Amino acid sequence: MKSTTTLLASILAFAVGAAVGDNCNVPLIYCGHSLIAKGKYQPQIDQCLFDNNHPTLDNGQSVLFGCIGGTNGVIQFLQDCGTGRCMDNGNGKNDTCF
Ligand SMILES: *[C@@H]1O[C@H](CO)[C@@H](O)[C@H](O)[C@H]1NC(C)=O
């Protein structure tokens, strides 16, 4: 019985998982990897890069995004720093290329 409960719980967590994660904070600027660390941003990053005709190199980890806000924490493409060249400057600070 315990395993059935565990299975159901993980299925539920997976189903709900799509929307779980923190939103970005306006008006901060984030590296892709900072957004991904919030837990739900990979699909939004992929969509944003696609919309901007930008290659999804590096899964967008080294791209700077602006936070537009709203219920889903909409993001905007700003700049590609180049692989491994985007720096997380910490909570409440804008991320930057280096
Ligand atoms: C971050 O960048 C935004 C947009 O340029 C600016 O409005 C904001 O003041 C900056 N915030 C910090 C903490 O530097």
PDB file of N, CA and C and ligand atoms in Angstrom:
ATOM      1  N   MET A   1       0.833  -1.211   0.000  1.00  0.00           N
ATOM      2  CA  MET A   1       0.000   0.000   0.000  1.00  0.00           C
ATOM      3  C   MET A   1       0.861   1.252   0.000  1.00  0.00           C
ATOM      4  N   LYS A   2       1.932   1.160   0.767  1.00  0.00           N
ATOM      5  CA  LYS A   2       2.811   2.331   0.867  1.00  0.00           C
ATOM      6  C   LYS A   2       3.380   2.726  -0.506  1.00  0.00           C
ATOM      7  N   SER A   3       3.749   1.687  -1.288  1.00  0.00           N
ATOM      8  CA  SER A   3       4.356   2.003  -2.578  1.00  0.00           C
ATOM      9  C   SER A   3       3.339   2.630  -3.533  1.00  0.00           C
ATOM     10  N   THR A   4       2.064   2.202  -3.421  1.00  0.00           N
ATOM     11  CA  THR A   4       1.025   2.807  -4.264  1.00  0.00           C
ATOM     12  C   THR A   4       0.879   4.291  -3.924  1.00  0.00           C
ATOM     13  N   THR A   5       0.886   4.565  -2.629  1.00  0.00           N
ATOM     14  CA  THR A   5       0.758   5.958  -2.187  1.00  0.00           C
ATOM     15  C   THR A   5       1.929   6.782  -2.698  1.00  0.00           C
ATOM     16  N   THR A   6       3.129   6.209  -2.600  1.00  0.00           N
ATOM     17  CA  THR A   6       4.328   6.915  -3.052  1.00  0.00           C
ATOM     18  C   THR A   6       4.251   7.173  -4.550  1.00  0.00           C
ATOM     19  N   LEU A   7       3.785   6.160  -5.285  1.00  0.00           N
ATOM     20  CA  LEU A   7       3.672   6.305  -6.731  1.00  0.00           C
ATOM     21  C   LEU A   7       2.697   7.417  -7.086  1.00  0.00           C
ATOM     22  N   LEU A   8       1.528   7.398  -6.430  1.00  0.00           N
ATOM     23  CA  LEU A   8       0.521   8.431  -6.695  1.00  0.00           C
ATOM     24  C   LEU A   8       1.073   9.820  -6.370  1.00  0.00           C
ATOM     25  N   ALA A   9       1.796   9.893  -5.269  1.00  0.00           N
ATOM     26  CA  ALA A   9       2.348  11.186  -4.861  1.00  0.00           C
ATOM     27  C   ALA A   9       3.335  11.698  -5.896  1.00  0.00           C
ATOM     28  N   SER A  10       4.152  10.801  -6.463  1.00  0.00           N
ATOM     29  CA  SER A  10       5.124  11.284  -7.442  1.00  0.00           C
ATOM     30  C   SER A  10       4.466  11.644  -8.765  1.00  0.00           C
ATOM     31  N   ILE A  11       3.391  10.919  -9.121  1.00  0.00           N
ATOM     32  CA  ILE A  11       2.664  11.278 -10.344  1.00  0.00           C
ATOM     33  C   ILE A  11       2.044  12.662 -10.178  1.00  0.00           C
ATOM     34  N   LEU A  12       1.461  12.895  -9.019  1.00  0.00           N
ATOM     35  CA  LEU A  12       0.830  14.176  -8.726  1.00  0.00           C
ATOM     36  C   LEU A  12       1.871  15.300  -8.754  1.00  0.00           C
ATOM     37  N   ALA A  13       3.015  15.033  -8.125  1.00  0.00           N
ATOM     38  CA  ALA A  13       4.075  16.034  -8.077  1.00  0.00           C
ATOM     39  C   ALA A  13       4.549  16.360  -9.487  1.00  0.00           C
ATOM     40  N   PHE A  14       4.608  15.340 -10.346  1.00  0.00           N
ATOM     41  CA  PHE A  14       5.044  15.552 -11.719  1.00  0.00           C
ATOM     42  C   PHE A  14       4.026  16.398 -12.484  1.00  0.00           C
ATOM     43  N   ALA A  15       2.740  16.089 -12.290  1.00  0.00           N
ATOM     44  CA  ALA A  15       1.678  16.804 -12.997  1.00  0.00           C
ATOM     45  C   ALA A  15       1.644  18.272 -12.593  1.00  0.00           C
ATOM     46  N   VAL A  16       1.803  18.515 -11.293  1.00  0.00           N
ATOM     47  CA  VAL A  16       1.769  19.879 -10.774  1.00  0.00           C
ATOM     48  C   VAL A  16       3.089  20.585 -11.078  1.00  0.00           C
ATOM     49  N   GLY A  17       4.148  19.765 -11.187  1.00  0.00           N
ATOM     50  CA  GLY A  17       5.514  20.266 -11.341  1.00  0.00           C
ATOM     51  C   GLY A  17       5.712  21.295 -12.417  1.00  0.00           C
ATOM     52  N   ALA A  18       4.928  21.209 -13.487  1.00  0.00           N
ATOM     53  CA  ALA A  18       5.087  22.127 -14.604  1.00  0.00           C
ATOM     54  C   ALA A  18       5.002  23.583 -14.163  1.00  0.00           C
ATOM     55  N   ALA A  19       4.214  23.864 -13.137  1.00  0.00           N
ATOM     56  CA  ALA A  19       4.008  25.248 -12.739  1.00  0.00           C
ATOM     57  C   ALA A  19       4.744  25.607 -11.447  1.00  0.00           C
ATOM     58  N   VAL A  20       5.510  24.657 -10.898  1.00  0.00           N
ATOM     59  CA  VAL A  20       6.175  24.919  -9.624  1.00  0.00           C
ATOM     60  C   VAL A  20       7.557  25.537  -9.830  1.00  0.00           C
ATOM     61  N   GLY A  21       7.853  26.536  -9.049  1.00  0.00           N
ATOM     62  CA  GLY A  21       9.119  27.248  -9.160  1.00  0.00           C
ATOM     63  C   GLY A  21       8.871  28.708  -8.895  1.00  0.00           C
ATOM     64  N   ASP A  22       9.926  29.437  -8.552  1.00  0.00           N
ATOM     65  CA  ASP A  22       9.757  30.856  -8.249  1.00  0.00           C
ATOM     66  C   ASP A  22       9.742  31.699  -9.520  1.00  0.00           C
ATOM     67  N   ASN A  23       9.023  32.793  -9.470  1.00  0.00           N
ATOM     68  CA  ASN A  23       9.049  33.754 -10.567  1.00  0.00           C
ATOM     69  C   ASN A  23      10.260  34.673 -10.407  1.00  0.00           C
ATOM     70  N   CYS A  24      10.649  35.276 -11.513  1.00  0.00           N
ATOM     71  CA  CYS A  24      11.709  36.279 -11.467  1.00  0.00           C
ATOM     72  C   CYS A  24      11.152  37.539 -10.802  1.00  0.00           C
ATOM     73  N   ASN A  25      12.039  38.414 -10.362  1.00  0.00           N
ATOM     74  CA  ASN A  25      11.619  39.662  -9.731  1.00  0.00           C
ATOM     75  C   ASN A  25      11.890  40.847 -10.658  1.00  0.00           C
ATOM     76  N   VAL A  26      10.855  41.662 -10.864  1.00  0.00           N
ATOM     77  CA  VAL A  26      10.965  42.868 -11.686  1.00  0.00           C
ATOM     78  C   VAL A  26      11.702  43.933 -10.875  1.00  0.00           C
ATOM     79  N   PRO A  27      12.618  44.737 -11.414  1.00  0.00           N
ATOM     80  CA  PRO A  27      13.034  44.770 -12.822  1.00  0.00           C
ATOM     81  C   PRO A  27      14.396  44.115 -13.023  1.00  0.00           C
ATOM     82  N   LEU A  28      14.666  43.045 -12.293  1.00  0.00           N
ATOM     83  CA  LEU A  28      16.013  42.479 -12.343  1.00  0.00           C
ATOM     84  C   LEU A  28      16.335  41.770 -13.655  1.00  0.00           C
ATOM     85  N   ILE A  29      17.634  41.652 -13.907  1.00  0.00           N
ATOM     86  CA  ILE A  29      18.163  40.974 -15.094  1.00  0.00           C
ATOM     87  C   ILE A  29      18.827  39.681 -14.637  1.00  0.00           C
ATOM     88  N   TYR A  30      18.550  38.605 -15.343  1.00  0.00           N
ATOM     89  CA  TYR A  30      19.018  37.284 -14.925  1.00  0.00           C
ATOM     90  C   TYR A  30      19.774  36.548 -16.027  1.00  0.00           C
ATOM     91  N   CYS A  31      20.790  35.789 -15.619  1.00  0.00           N
ATOM     92  CA  CYS A  31      21.401  34.806 -16.520  1.00  0.00           C
ATOM     93  C   CYS A  31      20.410  33.656 -16.654  1.00  0.00           C
ATOM     94  N   GLY A  32      20.434  32.977 -17.799  1.00  0.00           N
ATOM     95  CA  GLY A  32      19.602  31.794 -17.957  1.00  0.00           C
ATOM     96  C   GLY A  32      19.787  30.805 -16.820  1.00  0.00           C
ATOM     97  N   HIS A  33      21.028  30.581 -16.401  1.00  0.00           N
ATOM     98  CA  HIS A  33      21.245  29.584 -15.340  1.00  0.00           C
ATOM     99  C   HIS A  33      20.658  30.017 -14.002  1.00  0.00           C
ATOM    100  N   SER A  34      20.567  31.321 -13.747  1.00  0.00           N
ATOM    101  CA  SER A  34      19.920  31.793 -12.511  1.00  0.00           C
ATOM    102  C   SER A  34      18.423  31.511 -12.570  1.00  0.00           C
ATOM    103  N   LEU A  35      17.838  31.698 -13.753  1.00  0.00           N
ATOM    104  CA  LEU A  35      16.398  31.442 -13.914  1.00  0.00           C
ATOM    105  C   LEU A  35      16.119  29.943 -13.787  1.00  0.00           C
ATOM    106  N   ILE A  36      16.960  29.125 -14.424  1.00  0.00           N
ATOM    107  CA  ILE A  36      16.771  27.670 -14.370  1.00  0.00           C
ATOM    108  C   ILE A  36      16.820  27.195 -12.918  1.00  0.00           C
ATOM    109  N   ALA A  37      17.672  27.820 -12.111  1.00  0.00           N
ATOM    110  CA  ALA A  37      17.797  27.440 -10.702  1.00  0.00           C
ATOM    111  C   ALA A  37      16.503  27.710  -9.922  1.00  0.00           C
ATOM    112  N   LYS A  38      15.654  28.572 -10.423  1.00  0.00           N
ATOM    113  CA  LYS A  38      14.375  28.841  -9.767  1.00  0.00           C
ATOM    114  C   LYS A  38      13.404  27.679  -9.931  1.00  0.00           C
ATOM    115  N   GLY A  39      13.691  26.809 -10.893  1.00  0.00           N
ATOM    116  CA  GLY A  39      12.956  25.556 -10.976  1.00  0.00           C
ATOM    117  C   GLY A  39      11.978  25.332 -12.104  1.00  0.00           C
ATOM    118  N   LYS A  40      11.582  26.363 -12.837  1.00  0.00           N
ATOM    119  CA  LYS A  40      10.528  26.144 -13.840  1.00  0.00           C
ATOM    120  C   LYS A  40      10.800  26.867 -15.145  1.00  0.00           C
ATOM    121  N   TYR A  41      11.975  27.488 -15.242  1.00  0.00           N
ATOM    122  CA  TYR A  41      12.190  28.398 -16.359  1.00  0.00           C
ATOM    123  C   TYR A  41      12.687  27.808 -17.670  1.00  0.00           C
ATOM    124  N   GLN A  42      13.134  26.536 -17.671  1.00  0.00           N
ATOM    125  CA  GLN A  42      13.705  26.022 -18.923  1.00  0.00           C
ATOM    126  C   GLN A  42      12.750  26.137 -20.120  1.00  0.00           C
ATOM    127  N   PRO A  43      11.464  25.742 -19.966  1.00  0.00           N
ATOM    128  CA  PRO A  43      10.564  25.881 -21.125  1.00  0.00           C
ATOM    129  C   PRO A  43      10.370  27.332 -21.559  1.00  0.00           C
ATOM    130  N   GLN A  44      10.299  28.244 -20.603  1.00  0.00           N
ATOM    131  CA  GLN A  44      10.129  29.667 -20.942  1.00  0.00           C
ATOM    132  C   GLN A  44      11.377  30.206 -21.645  1.00  0.00           C
ATOM    133  N   ILE A  45      12.535  29.754 -21.203  1.00  0.00           N
ATOM    134  CA  ILE A  45      13.792  30.168 -21.834  1.00  0.00           C
ATOM    135  C   ILE A  45      13.836  29.657 -23.273  1.00  0.00           C
ATOM    136  N   ASP A  46      13.504  28.376 -23.465  1.00  0.00           N
ATOM    137  CA  ASP A  46      13.509  27.796 -24.809  1.00  0.00           C
ATOM    138  C   ASP A  46      12.566  28.563 -25.727  1.00  0.00           C
ATOM    139  N   GLN A  47      11.379  28.867 -25.232  1.00  0.00           N
ATOM    140  CA  GLN A  47      10.381  29.593 -26.018  1.00  0.00           C
ATOM    141  C   GLN A  47      10.872  30.998 -26.364  1.00  0.00           C
ATOM    142  N   CYS A  48      11.447  31.652 -25.378  1.00  0.00           N
ATOM    143  CA  CYS A  48      11.931  33.013 -25.563  1.00  0.00           C
ATOM    144  C   CYS A  48      13.054  33.056 -26.601  1.00  0.00           C
ATOM    145  N   LEU A  49      13.971  32.102 -26.549  1.00  0.00           N
ATOM    146  CA  LEU A  49      15.070  32.056 -27.520  1.00  0.00           C
ATOM    147  C   LEU A  49      14.521  31.781 -28.919  1.00  0.00           C
ATOM    148  N   PHE A  50      13.557  30.858 -28.981  1.00  0.00           N
ATOM    149  CA  PHE A  50      12.926  30.534 -30.262  1.00  0.00           C
ATOM    150  C   PHE A  50      12.247  31.773 -30.841  1.00  0.00           C
ATOM    151  N   ASP A  51      11.487  32.477 -30.015  1.00  0.00           N
ATOM    152  CA  ASP A  51      10.772  33.674 -30.465  1.00  0.00           C
ATOM    153  C   ASP A  51      11.733  34.742 -30.983  1.00  0.00           C
ATOM    154  N   ASN A  52      12.952  34.760 -30.438  1.00  0.00           N
ATOM    155  CA  ASN A  52      13.929  35.762 -30.848  1.00  0.00           C
ATOM    156  C   ASN A  52      14.893  35.239 -31.903  1.00  0.00           C
ATOM    157  N   ASN A  53      14.573  34.060 -32.458  1.00  0.00           N
ATOM    158  CA  ASN A  53      15.425  33.487 -33.495  1.00  0.00           C
ATOM    159  C   ASN A  53      16.840  33.263 -33.009  1.00  0.00           C
ATOM    160  N   HIS A  54      16.974  32.959 -31.735  1.00  0.00           N
ATOM    161  CA  HIS A  54      18.299  32.784 -31.164  1.00  0.00           C
ATOM    162  C   HIS A  54      18.569  31.303 -30.976  1.00  0.00           C
ATOM    163  N   PRO A  55      19.779  30.823 -31.343  1.00  0.00           N
ATOM    164  CA  PRO A  55      20.068  29.392 -31.157  1.00  0.00           C
ATOM    165  C   PRO A  55      19.999  29.000 -29.681  1.00  0.00           C
ATOM    166  N   THR A  56      19.494  27.807 -29.388  1.00  0.00           N
ATOM    167  CA  THR A  56      19.353  27.370 -27.994  1.00  0.00           C
ATOM    168  C   THR A  56      20.637  26.708 -27.501  1.00  0.00           C
ATOM    169  N   LEU A  57      21.742  27.196 -27.956  1.00  0.00           N
ATOM    170  CA  LEU A  57      23.064  26.783 -27.506  1.00  0.00           C
ATOM    171  C   LEU A  57      23.103  26.851 -25.972  1.00  0.00           C
ATOM    172  N   ASP A  58      23.670  25.817 -25.325  1.00  0.00           N
ATOM    173  CA  ASP A  58      23.882  25.953 -23.887  1.00  0.00           C
ATOM    174  C   ASP A  58      22.555  26.018 -23.109  1.00  0.00           C
ATOM    175  N   ASN A  59      21.437  25.668 -23.766  1.00  0.00           N
ATOM    176  CA  ASN A  59      20.107  25.763 -23.156  1.00  0.00           C
ATOM    177  C   ASN A  59      19.780  27.165 -22.652  1.00  0.00           C
ATOM    178  N   GLY A  60      20.439  28.155 -23.193  1.00  0.00           N
ATOM    179  CA  GLY A  60      20.164  29.527 -22.796  1.00  0.00           C
ATOM    180  C   GLY A  60      20.783  29.919 -21.469  1.00  0.00           C
ATOM    181  N   GLN A  61      21.666  29.083 -20.929  1.00  0.00           N
ATOM    182  CA  GLN A  61      22.232  29.356 -19.601  1.00  0.00           C
ATOM    183  C   GLN A  61      23.069  30.628 -19.560  1.00  0.00           C
ATOM    184  N   SER A  62      23.695  30.978 -20.665  1.00  0.00           N
ATOM    185  CA  SER A  62      24.587  32.137 -20.687  1.00  0.00           C
ATOM    186  C   SER A  62      23.966  33.343 -21.370  1.00  0.00           C
ATOM    187  N   VAL A  63      22.624  33.354 -21.420  1.00  0.00           N
ATOM    188  CA  VAL A  63      21.917  34.478 -22.020  1.00  0.00           C
ATOM    189  C   VAL A  63      21.337  35.339 -20.901  1.00  0.00           C
ATOM    190  N   LEU A  64      21.379  36.661 -21.075  1.00  0.00           N
ATOM    191  CA  LEU A  64      20.763  37.561 -20.099  1.00  0.00           C
ATOM    192  C   LEU A  64      19.302  37.802 -20.476  1.00  0.00           C
ATOM    193  N   PHE A  65      18.426  37.681 -19.479  1.00  0.00           N
ATOM    194  CA  PHE A  65      17.000  37.906 -19.676  1.00  0.00           C
ATOM    195  C   PHE A  65      16.528  38.994 -18.723  1.00  0.00           C
ATOM    196  N   GLY A  66      15.605  39.817 -19.206  1.00  0.00           N
ATOM    197  CA  GLY A  66      14.977  40.789 -18.331  1.00  0.00           C
ATOM    198  C   GLY A  66      13.697  40.186 -17.773  1.00  0.00           C
ATOM    199  N   CYS A  67      13.326  40.559 -16.547  1.00  0.00           N
ATOM    200  CA  CYS A  67      12.080  40.060 -15.964  1.00  0.00           C
ATOM    201  C   CYS A  67      10.956  41.048 -16.256  1.00  0.00           C
ATOM    202  N   ILE A  68       9.940  40.578 -16.966  1.00  0.00           N
ATOM    203  CA  ILE A  68       8.803  41.428 -17.308  1.00  0.00           C
ATOM    204  C   ILE A  68       7.722  41.335 -16.233  1.00  0.00           C
ATOM    205  N   GLY A  69       7.622  40.151 -15.612  1.00  0.00           N
ATOM    206  CA  GLY A  69       6.688  39.973 -14.502  1.00  0.00           C
ATOM    207  C   GLY A  69       5.396  39.270 -14.890  1.00  0.00           C
ATOM    208  N   GLY A  70       4.319  39.562 -14.191  1.00  0.00           N
ATOM    209  CA  GLY A  70       3.044  38.880 -14.407  1.00  0.00           C
ATOM    210  C   GLY A  70       2.985  37.585 -13.615  1.00  0.00           C
ATOM    211  N   THR A  71       1.849  36.922 -13.678  1.00  0.00           N
ATOM    212  CA  THR A  71       1.619  35.693 -12.906  1.00  0.00           C
ATOM    213  C   THR A  71       2.656  34.615 -13.194  1.00  0.00           C
ATOM    214  N   ASN A  72       3.092  34.542 -14.460  1.00  0.00           N
ATOM    215  CA  ASN A  72       4.032  33.488 -14.828  1.00  0.00           C
ATOM    216  C   ASN A  72       5.489  33.946 -14.873  1.00  0.00           C
ATOM    217  N   GLY A  73       5.733  35.186 -14.473  1.00  0.00           N
ATOM    218  CA  GLY A  73       7.102  35.680 -14.492  1.00  0.00           C
ATOM    219  C   GLY A  73       7.689  35.688 -15.889  1.00  0.00           C
ATOM    220  N   VAL A  74       7.014  36.404 -16.776  1.00  0.00           N
ATOM    221  CA  VAL A  74       7.438  36.464 -18.178  1.00  0.00           C
ATOM    222  C   VAL A  74       8.843  37.070 -18.292  1.00  0.00           C
ATOM    223  N   ILE A  75       9.632  36.523 -19.216  1.00  0.00           N
ATOM    224  CA  ILE A  75      10.987  37.012 -19.418  1.00  0.00           C
ATOM    225  C   ILE A  75      11.174  37.521 -20.848  1.00  0.00           C
ATOM    226  N   GLN A  76      12.202  38.334 -21.004  1.00  0.00           N
ATOM    227  CA  GLN A  76      12.512  38.976 -22.285  1.00  0.00           C
ATOM    228  C   GLN A  76      13.975  38.733 -22.622  1.00  0.00           C
ATOM    229  N   PHE A  77      14.244  38.410 -23.883  1.00  0.00           N
ATOM    230  CA  PHE A  77      15.628  38.199 -24.327  1.00  0.00           C
ATOM    231  C   PHE A  77      16.384  39.513 -24.328  1.00  0.00           C
ATOM    232  N   LEU A  78      17.566  39.553 -23.728  1.00  0.00           N
ATOM    233  CA  LEU A  78      18.364  40.780 -23.756  1.00  0.00           C
ATOM    234  C   LEU A  78      19.649  40.598 -24.550  1.00  0.00           C
ATOM    235  N   GLN A  79      20.473  39.620 -24.131  1.00  0.00           N
ATOM    236  CA  GLN A  79      21.813  39.522 -24.701  1.00  0.00           C
ATOM    237  C   GLN A  79      22.401  38.152 -24.436  1.00  0.00           C
ATOM    238  N   ASP A  80      23.165  37.643 -25.399  1.00  0.00           N
ATOM    239  CA  ASP A  80      23.879  36.390 -25.198  1.00  0.00           C
ATOM    240  C   ASP A  80      25.305  36.724 -24.753  1.00  0.00           C
ATOM    241  N   CYS A  81      25.706  36.245 -23.599  1.00  0.00           N
ATOM    242  CA  CYS A  81      27.047  36.540 -23.087  1.00  0.00           C
ATOM    243  C   CYS A  81      28.105  35.660 -23.731  1.00  0.00           C
ATOM    244  N   GLY A  82      27.704  34.527 -24.285  1.00  0.00           N
ATOM    245  CA  GLY A  82      28.664  33.532 -24.749  1.00  0.00           C
ATOM    246  C   GLY A  82      28.789  32.470 -23.673  1.00  0.00           C
ATOM    247  N   THR A  83      28.956  31.239 -24.103  1.00  0.00           N
ATOM    248  CA  THR A  83      28.960  30.105 -23.171  1.00  0.00           C
ATOM    249  C   THR A  83      29.878  30.311 -21.964  1.00  0.00           C
ATOM    250  N   GLY A  84      29.289  30.153 -20.778  1.00  0.00           N
ATOM    251  CA  GLY A  84      30.056  30.235 -19.536  1.00  0.00           C
ATOM    252  C   GLY A  84      30.434  31.641 -19.118  1.00  0.00           C
ATOM    253  N   ARG A  85      29.868  32.658 -19.793  1.00  0.00           N
ATOM    254  CA  ARG A  85      30.295  34.024 -19.503  1.00  0.00           C
ATOM    255  C   ARG A  85      29.183  34.887 -18.890  1.00  0.00           C
ATOM    256  N   CYS A  86      28.241  34.257 -18.206  1.00  0.00           N
ATOM    257  CA  CYS A  86      27.179  35.004 -17.549  1.00  0.00           C
ATOM    258  C   CYS A  86      27.309  34.783 -16.042  1.00  0.00           C
ATOM    259  N   MET A  87      27.325  35.875 -15.284  1.00  0.00           N
ATOM    260  CA  MET A  87      27.600  35.785 -13.855  1.00  0.00           C
ATOM    261  C   MET A  87      26.385  36.125 -12.996  1.00  0.00           C
ATOM    262  N   ASP A  88      26.097  35.224 -12.058  1.00  0.00           N
ATOM    263  CA  ASP A  88      25.046  35.441 -11.076  1.00  0.00           C
ATOM    264  C   ASP A  88      25.622  36.335  -9.984  1.00  0.00           C
ATOM    265  N   ASN A  89      25.101  37.552  -9.861  1.00  0.00           N
ATOM    266  CA  ASN A  89      25.650  38.493  -8.884  1.00  0.00           C
ATOM    267  C   ASN A  89      24.955  38.430  -7.525  1.00  0.00           C
ATOM    268  N   GLY A  90      24.053  37.473  -7.365  1.00  0.00           N
ATOM    269  CA  GLY A  90      23.414  37.296  -6.063  1.00  0.00           C
ATOM    270  C   GLY A  90      22.010  37.853  -5.994  1.00  0.00           C
ATOM    271  N   ASN A  91      21.308  37.556  -4.902  1.00  0.00           N
ATOM    272  CA  ASN A  91      19.924  37.993  -4.706  1.00  0.00           C
ATOM    273  C   ASN A  91      19.795  39.504  -4.744  1.00  0.00           C
ATOM    274  N   GLY A  92      18.783  39.981  -5.475  1.00  0.00           N
ATOM    275  CA  GLY A  92      18.495  41.406  -5.503  1.00  0.00           C
ATOM    276  C   GLY A  92      19.434  42.208  -6.373  1.00  0.00           C
ATOM    277  N   LYS A  93      20.351  41.512  -7.078  1.00  0.00           N
ATOM    278  CA  LYS A  93      21.278  42.218  -7.961  1.00  0.00           C
ATOM    279  C   LYS A  93      21.070  41.759  -9.392  1.00  0.00           C
ATOM    280  N   ASN A  94      21.396  42.631 -10.339  1.00  0.00           N
ATOM    281  CA  ASN A  94      21.321  42.253 -11.743  1.00  0.00           C
ATOM    282  C   ASN A  94      22.495  41.334 -12.087  1.00  0.00           C
ATOM    283  N   ASP A  95      22.215  40.284 -12.844  1.00  0.00           N
ATOM    284  CA  ASP A  95      23.283  39.433 -13.352  1.00  0.00           C
ATOM    285  C   ASP A  95      23.926  40.160 -14.535  1.00  0.00           C
ATOM    286  N   THR A  96      25.166  39.814 -14.809  1.00  0.00           N
ATOM    287  CA  THR A  96      25.900  40.494 -15.892  1.00  0.00           C
ATOM    288  C   THR A  96      26.764  39.505 -16.683  1.00  0.00           C
ATOM    289  N   CYS A  97      27.144  39.917 -17.875  1.00  0.00           N
ATOM    290  CA  CYS A  97      28.126  39.166 -18.653  1.00  0.00           C
ATOM    291  C   CYS A  97      29.495  39.509 -18.080  1.00  0.00           C
ATOM    292  N   PHE A  98      30.426  38.604 -18.250  1.00  0.00           N
ATOM    293  CA  PHE A  98      31.812  38.939 -17.832  1.00  0.00           C
ATOM    294  C   PHE A  98      32.789  38.448 -18.884  1.00  0.00           C
TER     295      PHE A  98
HETATM  296  C1  LIG B   1      18.781  46.257 -12.778  1.00  0.00           C
HETATM  297  O1  LIG B   1      18.592  46.650 -14.107  1.00  0.00           O
HETATM  298  C2  LIG B   1      17.336  47.325 -14.303  1.00  0.00           C
HETATM  299  C3  LIG B   1      17.164  47.545 -15.798  1.00  0.00           C
HETATM  300  O2  LIG B   1      18.289  48.133 -16.363  1.00  0.00           O
HETATM  301  C4  LIG B   1      17.350  48.627 -13.510  1.00  0.00           C
HETATM  302  O3  LIG B   1      16.114  49.298 -13.685  1.00  0.00           O
HETATM  303  C5  LIG B   1      17.536  48.280 -12.043  1.00  0.00           C
HETATM  304  O4  LIG B   1      17.627  49.471 -11.284  1.00  0.00           O
HETATM  305  C6  LIG B   1      18.777  47.441 -11.832  1.00  0.00           C
HETATM  306  N1  LIG B   1      18.777  46.972 -10.458  1.00  0.00           N
HETATM  307  C7  LIG B   1      19.894  46.872  -9.736  1.00  0.00           C
HETATM  308  C8  LIG B   1      19.720  46.337  -8.352  1.00  0.00           C
HETATM  309  O5  LIG B   1      21.003  47.184 -10.167  1.00  0.00           O
END
